[in-house]
Amino acid sequence: MKTDFIKYQAQTSPYPLGMEVSHAIGSYIFDTDNKKYLDFVAGVSACSLGHQHPRVNQAIKDQLDKYSHVMVYGEYSQSPAVQYCKLLVENLPPTLNKVYLVNSGTEACEGALKLVRRVTGRSQLISCHNAYHGNTMGSMSVMGFEERKQVFRPLIPDVDFITFNNEEDIQKITTKTAGIILESIQGGAGFIQPENDFLAKVKKRCEEVGALLIVDEIQPGFGRTGKLFGFENYNVVPDVVIIGKGMAGGMPVGGFIADEKYMDLLSHDPKLGHITTFGGHPVIAAACLATLQEILEKDYAKQSLEKEKIFRELLVHPLITEVRGRGLILAAMTEKAEITDQVILRCQEKGLILFWLLFEGKAIRITPPLTISEEEIKEGCKILLGVLDEVLISLKFKV
């Protein structure tokens, strides 16, 4: 299977990990040799409730027995999508009251960028250096990492960049700016949190000049930071919120949320201002609804902070320079990318799945399912610390 995987399926890097997956359940993935791997990555923050969560699976099966795709988005009233949007809005600030469901985070970003231009009648977009918001052409245009996008230029024009947490740069937001897009925690850059009310100060500047603030919650969202959404930790209410990854228990989905006075502009002048065939797909929406209900009812957001404490207590080692992030979106930092590479690869050999971040090579991604148990955290950290010991000895031997 691995040979055919390389031969027939397009790759995203020269050296994919290539695990041959047999099945997965809870916090574990099993390969075709029935070797068990503890999952500290959760499909890159997508599998919020672990693998094969019974409530999500049952919701999918129940909906399949009723109907699947019946019409393009926005024409028919379909119960799973309506119920989901209603529950989501009920758990958001009052000005975030209408949801547009799409198929992925990057598509949600595209919709949000179009929306702020439609609302303001302006063209300029502002993002941050080392930001990541997706990989389609509009999303790539606001990616703050030139190496990854240079060969695809020209991208959309009139995009400028500021440095995350740099208050002086906020003045770049002017009356020419349609919107600024920020992650509530910078993901690809190394799980960097806002400091000194940075997000709130950006929002204040937006209000002064008539621009809109888009907050990207694709990675931090749905309980991973101690709140349902990361922005709730930082004294700010965005004009537009982008969601994806963890919202459907591992199913493909995205969405953007704003005030109805903004969202309704997409329906006229011109009509069909944003359209999608499969957005709001009833089976996916059923998975979204079940996932959100479970996160809210079990208060997994609060639990994520308690689990963070366990990680921070255990992840003390000479090769770990710091642990960044909040809740269950953490990055164990090492001094060199070469150390991080060794640790991630050796841990997989020993049955622990870790992963990289997009732009920060020294970071070890730790984003397990919200459902991970204390015993599983201890089990995984024991493997990780053992590998770090091995790497430390090998480094001393080289010296």
CSV table of C-alpha atoms in Angstrom, one decimal:
chain,number,residue,atom,x,y,z
A,1,MET,CA,0.0,0.0,0.0
A,2,LYS,CA,2.8,2.4,0.8
A,3,THR,CA,4.3,1.9,-2.7
A,4,ASP,CA,0.9,2.7,-4.3
A,5,PHE,CA,0.5,5.7,-2.0
A,6,ILE,CA,3.7,7.2,-3.3
A,7,LYS,CA,3.0,6.2,-6.9
A,8,TYR,CA,-0.7,7.3,-7.3
A,9,GLN,CA,-1.4,9.9,-4.7
A,10,ALA,CA,0.1,13.4,-5.0
A,11,GLN,CA,2.4,14.2,-2.2
A,12,THR,CA,2.9,17.4,-0.1
A,13,SER,CA,6.6,16.8,0.8
A,14,PRO,CA,9.4,14.7,-0.5
A,15,TYR,CA,9.4,12.5,2.6
A,16,PRO,CA,5.9,11.7,3.9
A,17,LEU,CA,5.8,9.6,7.1
A,18,GLY,CA,3.9,6.9,5.2
A,19,MET,CA,2.3,5.1,8.1
A,20,GLU,CA,-0.1,2.4,6.7
A,21,VAL,CA,-3.2,3.0,8.8
A,22,SER,CA,-5.5,0.1,9.7
A,23,HIS,CA,-7.9,1.7,12.2
A,24,ALA,CA,-8.1,4.3,14.9
A,25,ILE,CA,-10.1,4.6,18.1
A,26,GLY,CA,-10.0,7.1,21.0
A,27,SER,CA,-6.5,8.5,21.4
A,28,TYR,CA,-4.8,5.7,19.3
A,29,ILE,CA,-4.1,4.9,15.7
A,30,PHE,CA,-3.2,1.4,14.6
A,31,ASP,CA,-1.1,0.5,11.6
A,32,THR,CA,-1.5,-2.6,9.3
A,33,ASP,CA,0.9,-4.5,11.6
A,34,ASN,CA,-1.5,-3.8,14.4
A,35,LYS,CA,1.1,-1.5,16.1
A,36,LYS,CA,-0.5,1.0,18.4
A,37,TYR,CA,0.4,4.7,18.3
A,38,LEU,CA,-0.7,7.2,20.9
A,39,ASP,CA,-1.9,10.3,19.0
A,40,PHE,CA,-0.6,13.6,20.4
A,41,VAL,CA,-1.6,15.4,17.1
A,42,ALA,CA,-5.3,14.7,16.5
A,43,GLY,CA,-5.1,15.0,12.7
A,44,VAL,CA,-3.4,18.4,13.2
A,45,SER,CA,-6.1,19.7,15.7
A,46,ALA,CA,-9.0,18.3,13.6
A,47,CYS,CA,-10.1,15.3,15.7
A,48,SER,CA,-11.3,17.2,18.7
A,49,LEU,CA,-13.0,14.2,20.3
A,50,GLY,CA,-10.4,11.6,19.2
A,51,HIS,CA,-11.0,8.8,16.7
A,52,GLN,CA,-14.4,7.1,16.1
A,53,HIS,CA,-16.2,9.0,18.8
A,54,PRO,CA,-19.5,7.2,19.3
A,55,ARG,CA,-21.7,10.3,19.4
A,56,VAL,CA,-20.2,11.7,16.2
A,57,ASN,CA,-20.3,8.3,14.4
A,58,GLN,CA,-23.9,7.7,15.4
A,59,ALA,CA,-24.9,11.2,14.2
A,60,ILE,CA,-23.3,10.5,10.8
A,61,LYS,CA,-25.0,7.1,10.5
A,62,ASP,CA,-28.4,8.5,11.5
A,63,GLN,CA,-28.2,11.3,8.9
A,64,LEU,CA,-27.1,9.0,6.2
A,65,ASP,CA,-30.3,7.0,6.7
A,66,LYS,CA,-32.3,10.2,6.1
A,67,TYR,CA,-30.6,12.0,3.3
A,68,SER,CA,-27.2,13.2,2.1
A,69,HIS,CA,-26.6,16.0,-0.4
A,70,VAL,CA,-29.8,17.3,-1.9
A,71,MET,CA,-29.2,20.9,-3.0
A,72,VAL,CA,-26.4,23.5,-3.2
A,73,TYR,CA,-25.8,25.5,-0.1
A,74,GLY,CA,-28.4,28.1,0.9
A,75,GLU,CA,-31.5,26.9,-0.9
A,76,TYR,CA,-33.1,24.3,1.2
A,77,SER,CA,-33.6,24.3,4.9
A,78,GLN,CA,-31.8,21.2,6.2
A,79,SER,CA,-32.1,20.4,9.9
A,80,PRO,CA,-28.5,19.4,10.8
A,81,ALA,CA,-27.1,22.7,9.4
A,82,VAL,CA,-29.8,24.9,10.9
A,83,GLN,CA,-29.5,23.3,14.3
A,84,TYR,CA,-25.7,23.5,14.2
A,85,CYS,CA,-25.6,27.2,13.2
A,86,LYS,CA,-28.2,28.1,15.9
A,87,LEU,CA,-26.2,26.3,18.7
A,88,LEU,CA,-23.0,27.9,17.5
A,89,VAL,CA,-24.5,31.4,17.5
A,90,GLU,CA,-26.0,30.8,20.9
A,91,ASN,CA,-22.5,30.3,22.2
A,92,LEU,CA,-20.9,33.4,20.6
A,93,PRO,CA,-21.1,37.2,21.3
A,94,PRO,CA,-24.3,38.9,20.0
A,95,THR,CA,-22.6,40.5,16.9
A,96,LEU,CA,-21.5,37.1,15.6
A,97,ASN,CA,-24.9,35.9,14.7
A,98,LYS,CA,-24.9,34.4,11.2
A,99,VAL,CA,-22.8,31.5,9.9
A,100,TYR,CA,-21.8,30.5,6.4
A,101,LEU,CA,-20.8,26.9,6.2
A,102,VAL,CA,-18.2,25.8,3.7
A,103,ASN,CA,-15.9,22.8,3.1
A,104,SER,CA,-12.5,23.7,4.7
A,105,GLY,CA,-10.7,26.3,6.6
A,106,THR,CA,-9.0,27.9,3.6
A,107,GLU,CA,-12.4,28.2,1.8
A,108,ALA,CA,-13.7,30.0,5.0
A,109,CYS,CA,-10.7,32.3,4.7
A,110,GLU,CA,-11.6,33.1,1.1
A,111,GLY,CA,-15.2,33.9,2.1
A,112,ALA,CA,-14.1,36.2,4.9
A,113,LEU,CA,-11.7,38.1,2.7
A,114,LYS,CA,-14.4,38.6,0.2
A,115,LEU,CA,-16.8,39.7,2.9
A,116,VAL,CA,-14.6,42.5,4.3
A,117,ARG,CA,-14.1,43.9,0.8
A,118,ARG,CA,-17.8,43.7,0.2
A,119,VAL,CA,-18.7,45.5,3.4
A,120,THR,CA,-16.1,48.3,3.3
A,121,GLY,CA,-15.8,48.8,-0.5
A,122,ARG,CA,-12.1,48.9,0.1
A,123,SER,CA,-9.4,46.6,-1.3
A,124,GLN,CA,-6.4,46.6,1.1
A,125,LEU,CA,-5.9,43.5,3.3
A,126,ILE,CA,-3.4,43.2,6.1
A,127,SER,CA,-2.0,40.0,7.7
A,128,CYS,CA,1.0,39.1,9.8
A,129,HIS,CA,4.5,37.9,9.1
A,130,ASN,CA,4.6,34.1,9.6
A,131,ALA,CA,0.8,33.9,9.5
A,132,TYR,CA,-1.0,30.9,7.9
A,133,HIS,CA,-4.6,31.0,6.8
A,134,GLY,CA,-4.8,28.3,4.2
A,135,ASN,CA,-3.3,27.5,0.8
A,136,THR,CA,-5.7,28.6,-1.9
A,137,MET,CA,-4.8,31.7,-3.8
A,138,GLY,CA,-6.6,34.3,-1.6
A,139,SER,CA,-5.5,32.6,1.6
A,140,MET,CA,-2.0,32.2,0.3
A,141,SER,CA,-1.9,35.9,-0.5
A,142,VAL,CA,-2.3,36.6,3.3
A,143,MET,CA,0.2,34.0,4.2
A,144,GLY,CA,3.2,35.7,5.8
A,145,PHE,CA,5.9,33.4,4.6
A,146,GLU,CA,7.3,34.3,1.2
A,147,GLU,CA,9.3,31.1,0.7
A,148,ARG,CA,6.0,29.1,0.4
A,149,LYS,CA,4.3,31.3,-2.0
A,150,GLN,CA,6.9,33.0,-4.3
A,151,VAL,CA,6.6,30.4,-7.1
A,152,PHE,CA,2.8,30.9,-7.3
A,153,ARG,CA,2.9,34.7,-7.8
A,154,PRO,CA,1.2,36.8,-8.9
A,155,LEU,CA,-1.3,36.5,-6.0
A,156,ILE,CA,-4.1,38.9,-5.2
A,157,PRO,CA,-2.8,42.5,-4.9
A,158,ASP,CA,-3.0,45.1,-2.2
A,159,VAL,CA,-1.9,43.0,0.7
A,160,ASP,CA,0.4,44.3,3.5
A,161,PHE,CA,2.0,42.6,6.5
A,162,ILE,CA,2.6,43.6,10.1
A,163,THR,CA,4.5,41.8,12.9
A,164,PHE,CA,2.3,39.9,15.4
A,165,ASN,CA,2.4,41.7,18.9
A,166,ASN,CA,4.1,44.8,17.4
A,167,GLU,CA,1.9,47.7,18.5
A,168,GLU,CA,3.6,50.3,16.3
A,169,ASP,CA,2.6,48.3,13.2
A,170,ILE,CA,-1.1,48.7,14.1
A,171,GLN,CA,-0.8,52.2,12.6
A,172,LYS,CA,-0.5,50.5,9.2
A,173,ILE,CA,-4.3,49.9,9.4
A,174,THR,CA,-5.8,53.0,7.7
A,175,THR,CA,-8.9,54.2,5.9
A,176,LYS,CA,-7.7,52.3,2.9
A,177,THR,CA,-7.9,49.0,4.8
A,178,ALA,CA,-10.8,46.6,4.2
A,179,GLY,CA,-9.7,44.2,6.9
A,180,ILE,CA,-6.9,42.7,8.9
A,181,ILE,CA,-6.7,39.0,9.5
A,182,LEU,CA,-5.1,37.6,12.6
A,183,GLU,CA,-4.8,34.2,14.3
A,184,SER,CA,-5.9,34.2,17.9
A,185,ILE,CA,-2.8,32.1,18.5
A,186,GLN,CA,-0.2,32.1,15.7
A,187,GLY,CA,0.0,28.5,14.6
A,188,GLY,CA,2.6,28.0,12.0
A,189,ALA,CA,4.9,30.6,13.7
A,190,GLY,CA,5.2,28.5,16.8
A,191,PHE,CA,1.9,28.8,18.9
A,192,ILE,CA,2.6,32.5,19.8
A,193,GLN,CA,-0.1,34.1,21.9
A,194,PRO,CA,-1.2,37.8,21.7
A,195,GLU,CA,0.5,40.0,24.4
A,196,ASN,CA,-0.5,43.3,26.1
A,197,ASP,CA,-4.0,43.2,24.7
A,198,PHE,CA,-2.7,43.2,21.1
A,199,LEU,CA,-5.9,41.8,19.6
A,200,ALA,CA,-8.0,44.4,21.4
A,201,LYS,CA,-5.7,47.2,20.3
A,202,VAL,CA,-6.0,46.1,16.7
A,203,LYS,CA,-9.8,46.0,17.0
A,204,LYS,CA,-9.8,49.5,18.5
A,205,ARG,CA,-7.7,50.8,15.5
A,206,CYS,CA,-10.1,49.0,13.1
A,207,GLU,CA,-13.0,50.9,14.7
A,208,GLU,CA,-11.2,54.2,14.3
A,209,VAL,CA,-10.6,53.8,10.6
A,210,GLY,CA,-13.7,51.7,9.6
A,211,ALA,CA,-11.8,48.5,8.9
A,212,LEU,CA,-12.9,45.0,10.0
A,213,LEU,CA,-11.0,42.5,12.1
A,214,ILE,CA,-11.0,38.9,11.0
A,215,VAL,CA,-9.9,36.4,13.6
A,216,ASP,CA,-8.8,32.9,12.4
A,217,GLU,CA,-9.9,30.2,14.9
A,218,ILE,CA,-9.2,27.3,12.6
A,219,GLN,CA,-6.5,25.8,14.9
A,220,PRO,CA,-7.3,27.3,18.4
A,221,GLY,CA,-11.1,26.9,18.1
A,222,PHE,CA,-13.6,24.5,19.7
A,223,GLY,CA,-12.4,24.2,23.2
A,224,ARG,CA,-8.6,23.9,22.7
A,225,THR,CA,-7.6,27.0,24.6
A,226,GLY,CA,-9.8,26.9,27.7
A,227,LYS,CA,-12.6,28.7,25.9
A,228,LEU,CA,-14.8,27.7,23.0
A,229,PHE,CA,-12.7,30.1,20.9
A,230,GLY,CA,-9.3,31.5,21.4
A,231,PHE,CA,-10.3,35.2,21.0
A,232,GLU,CA,-12.4,34.9,24.2
A,233,ASN,CA,-9.2,34.8,26.2
A,234,TYR,CA,-8.0,38.1,24.9
A,235,ASN,CA,-10.6,40.8,25.6
A,236,VAL,CA,-11.8,41.2,22.0
A,237,VAL,CA,-14.8,40.5,19.8
A,238,PRO,CA,-13.9,40.2,16.1
A,239,ASP,CA,-16.0,41.4,13.3
A,240,VAL,CA,-15.5,38.0,11.4
A,241,VAL,CA,-14.5,34.7,12.8
A,242,ILE,CA,-13.1,31.8,10.6
A,243,ILE,CA,-13.6,28.2,11.8
A,244,GLY,CA,-12.6,24.8,10.5
A,245,LYS,CA,-10.5,21.8,11.6
A,246,GLY,CA,-11.9,20.7,15.0
A,247,MET,CA,-15.5,21.6,14.4
A,248,ALA,CA,-16.7,18.2,13.0
A,249,GLY,CA,-14.7,15.6,14.9
A,250,GLY,CA,-12.4,14.9,11.9
A,251,MET,CA,-14.8,15.5,9.0
A,252,PRO,CA,-14.0,18.1,6.3
A,253,VAL,CA,-15.6,21.4,7.0
A,254,GLY,CA,-15.2,25.2,7.6
A,255,GLY,CA,-17.2,28.3,8.1
A,256,PHE,CA,-17.1,32.0,8.7
A,257,ILE,CA,-19.3,34.0,11.1
A,258,ALA,CA,-20.2,37.7,11.3
A,259,ASP,CA,-23.1,40.0,12.0
A,260,GLU,CA,-26.2,39.4,9.8
A,261,LYS,CA,-25.9,43.0,8.5
A,262,TYR,CA,-22.6,42.0,6.9
A,263,MET,CA,-23.4,38.4,5.9
A,264,ASP,CA,-26.7,39.4,4.2
A,265,LEU,CA,-24.6,41.5,1.7
A,266,LEU,CA,-23.4,38.3,0.1
A,267,SER,CA,-27.0,37.6,-1.2
A,268,HIS,CA,-27.4,40.7,-3.4
A,269,ASP,CA,-25.6,43.2,-5.6
A,270,PRO,CA,-24.5,40.8,-6.9
A,271,LYS,CA,-26.6,37.8,-6.1
A,272,LEU,CA,-24.6,34.7,-5.2
A,273,GLY,CA,-21.8,36.8,-3.8
A,274,HIS,CA,-20.3,33.6,-2.3
A,275,ILE,CA,-21.5,30.1,-3.3
A,276,THR,CA,-20.5,26.5,-2.6
A,277,THR,CA,-22.0,23.2,-3.7
A,278,PHE,CA,-21.3,21.1,-0.6
A,279,GLY,CA,-21.1,23.7,2.2
A,280,GLY,CA,-23.6,22.8,4.9
A,281,HIS,CA,-23.6,19.2,3.8
A,282,PRO,CA,-26.1,17.4,6.0
A,283,VAL,CA,-23.9,14.5,7.0
A,284,ILE,CA,-21.0,16.8,7.8
A,285,ALA,CA,-23.4,19.2,9.7
A,286,ALA,CA,-24.7,16.3,11.7
A,287,ALA,CA,-21.1,15.6,12.8
A,288,CYS,CA,-20.5,19.3,13.6
A,289,LEU,CA,-23.6,19.4,15.7
A,290,ALA,CA,-22.7,16.2,17.7
A,291,THR,CA,-19.1,17.5,18.2
A,292,LEU,CA,-20.2,20.9,19.5
A,293,GLN,CA,-22.9,19.4,21.8
A,294,GLU,CA,-20.3,17.0,23.2
A,295,ILE,CA,-17.7,19.7,23.8
A,296,LEU,CA,-20.2,22.0,25.5
A,297,GLU,CA,-21.9,19.3,27.6
A,298,LYS,CA,-18.6,17.8,28.9
A,299,ASP,CA,-16.9,21.2,29.3
A,300,TYR,CA,-13.8,20.0,27.4
A,301,ALA,CA,-12.7,23.6,27.1
A,302,LYS,CA,-12.2,23.9,30.9
A,303,GLN,CA,-10.6,20.4,30.9
A,304,SER,CA,-8.0,21.5,28.4
A,305,LEU,CA,-6.5,23.9,30.9
A,306,GLU,CA,-6.2,21.2,33.5
A,307,LYS,CA,-4.6,18.9,31.0
A,308,GLU,CA,-2.2,21.7,30.0
A,309,LYS,CA,-0.9,21.8,33.6
A,310,ILE,CA,0.0,18.1,33.4
A,311,PHE,CA,1.9,18.6,30.2
A,312,ARG,CA,3.8,21.5,31.7
A,313,GLU,CA,4.6,19.6,34.9
A,314,LEU,CA,6.0,16.7,32.9
A,315,LEU,CA,7.7,18.3,30.0
A,316,VAL,CA,10.8,19.5,31.8
A,317,HIS,CA,14.1,18.5,30.1
A,318,PRO,CA,17.4,20.0,29.2
A,319,LEU,CA,16.5,19.8,25.5
A,320,ILE,CA,13.2,21.6,25.9
A,321,THR,CA,13.8,25.4,26.0
A,322,GLU,CA,10.1,26.3,26.6
A,323,VAL,CA,6.6,25.1,26.1
A,324,ARG,CA,4.5,27.6,24.2
A,325,GLY,CA,0.8,27.8,23.7
A,326,ARG,CA,-2.3,27.4,25.8
A,327,GLY,CA,-4.6,24.5,26.8
A,328,LEU,CA,-4.1,21.7,24.3
A,329,ILE,CA,-2.4,23.7,21.6
A,330,LEU,CA,1.1,23.4,22.8
A,331,ALA,CA,4.6,23.5,21.2
A,332,ALA,CA,7.7,22.0,23.0
A,333,MET,CA,10.6,24.1,21.7
A,334,THR,CA,14.1,22.8,21.2
A,335,GLU,CA,17.3,24.6,20.4
A,336,LYS,CA,17.6,23.3,16.8
A,337,ALA,CA,15.3,22.0,14.1
A,338,GLU,CA,17.6,19.0,13.7
A,339,ILE,CA,16.8,18.0,17.3
A,340,THR,CA,13.1,18.4,16.7
A,341,ASP,CA,13.3,16.3,13.6
A,342,GLN,CA,15.0,13.5,15.5
A,343,VAL,CA,12.6,13.6,18.4
A,344,ILE,CA,9.5,13.4,16.2
A,345,LEU,CA,10.8,10.6,14.0
A,346,ARG,CA,12.1,8.5,17.0
A,347,CYS,CA,8.9,9.0,18.9
A,348,GLN,CA,6.8,7.6,16.0
A,349,GLU,CA,9.1,4.5,16.0
A,350,LYS,CA,8.3,4.1,19.7
A,351,GLY,CA,4.5,4.5,19.3
A,352,LEU,CA,3.9,8.3,19.9
A,353,ILE,CA,2.7,10.6,17.2
A,354,LEU,CA,4.0,14.1,17.2
A,355,PHE,CA,4.4,16.5,14.3
A,356,TRP,CA,5.9,19.7,13.1
A,357,LEU,CA,4.7,23.3,12.7
A,358,LEU,CA,4.7,25.0,9.3
A,359,PHE,CA,7.3,27.7,9.8
A,360,GLU,CA,9.0,27.1,13.1
A,361,GLY,CA,11.4,24.2,12.7
A,362,LYS,CA,12.3,24.0,16.4
A,363,ALA,CA,8.7,23.3,17.5
A,364,ILE,CA,7.3,19.9,18.5
A,365,ARG,CA,3.5,20.0,17.9
A,366,ILE,CA,1.4,18.7,20.8
A,367,THR,CA,-2.3,19.0,20.0
A,368,PRO,CA,-3.9,15.8,21.3
A,369,PRO,CA,-7.7,15.2,21.3
A,370,LEU,CA,-9.6,17.1,23.9
A,371,THR,CA,-10.7,13.7,25.2
A,372,ILE,CA,-7.2,12.5,26.0
A,373,SER,CA,-6.9,11.1,29.6
A,374,GLU,CA,-4.4,12.0,32.3
A,375,GLU,CA,-3.0,8.5,32.0
A,376,GLU,CA,-2.5,8.8,28.3
A,377,ILE,CA,-0.8,12.2,28.7
A,378,LYS,CA,1.6,10.6,31.2
A,379,GLU,CA,2.2,7.6,28.9
A,380,GLY,CA,3.0,9.9,25.9
A,381,CYS,CA,5.2,12.3,27.9
A,382,LYS,CA,7.2,9.3,29.3
A,383,ILE,CA,7.9,8.2,25.7
A,384,LEU,CA,8.8,11.8,24.7
A,385,LEU,CA,11.1,12.3,27.6
A,386,GLY,CA,12.8,8.9,27.0
A,387,VAL,CA,13.5,9.9,23.4
A,388,LEU,CA,14.8,13.3,24.5
A,389,ASP,CA,17.2,11.5,26.8
A,390,GLU,CA,18.4,9.4,23.9
A,391,VAL,CA,18.9,12.4,21.7
A,392,LEU,CA,20.7,14.2,24.5
A,393,ILE,CA,23.2,11.3,24.9
A,394,SER,CA,23.8,11.2,21.2
A,395,LEU,CA,24.5,14.9,21.1
A,396,LYS,CA,27.0,14.6,23.9
A,397,PHE,CA,28.6,11.7,22.2
A,398,LYS,CA,29.0,13.7,19.0
A,399,VAL,CA,30.7,16.5,21.0
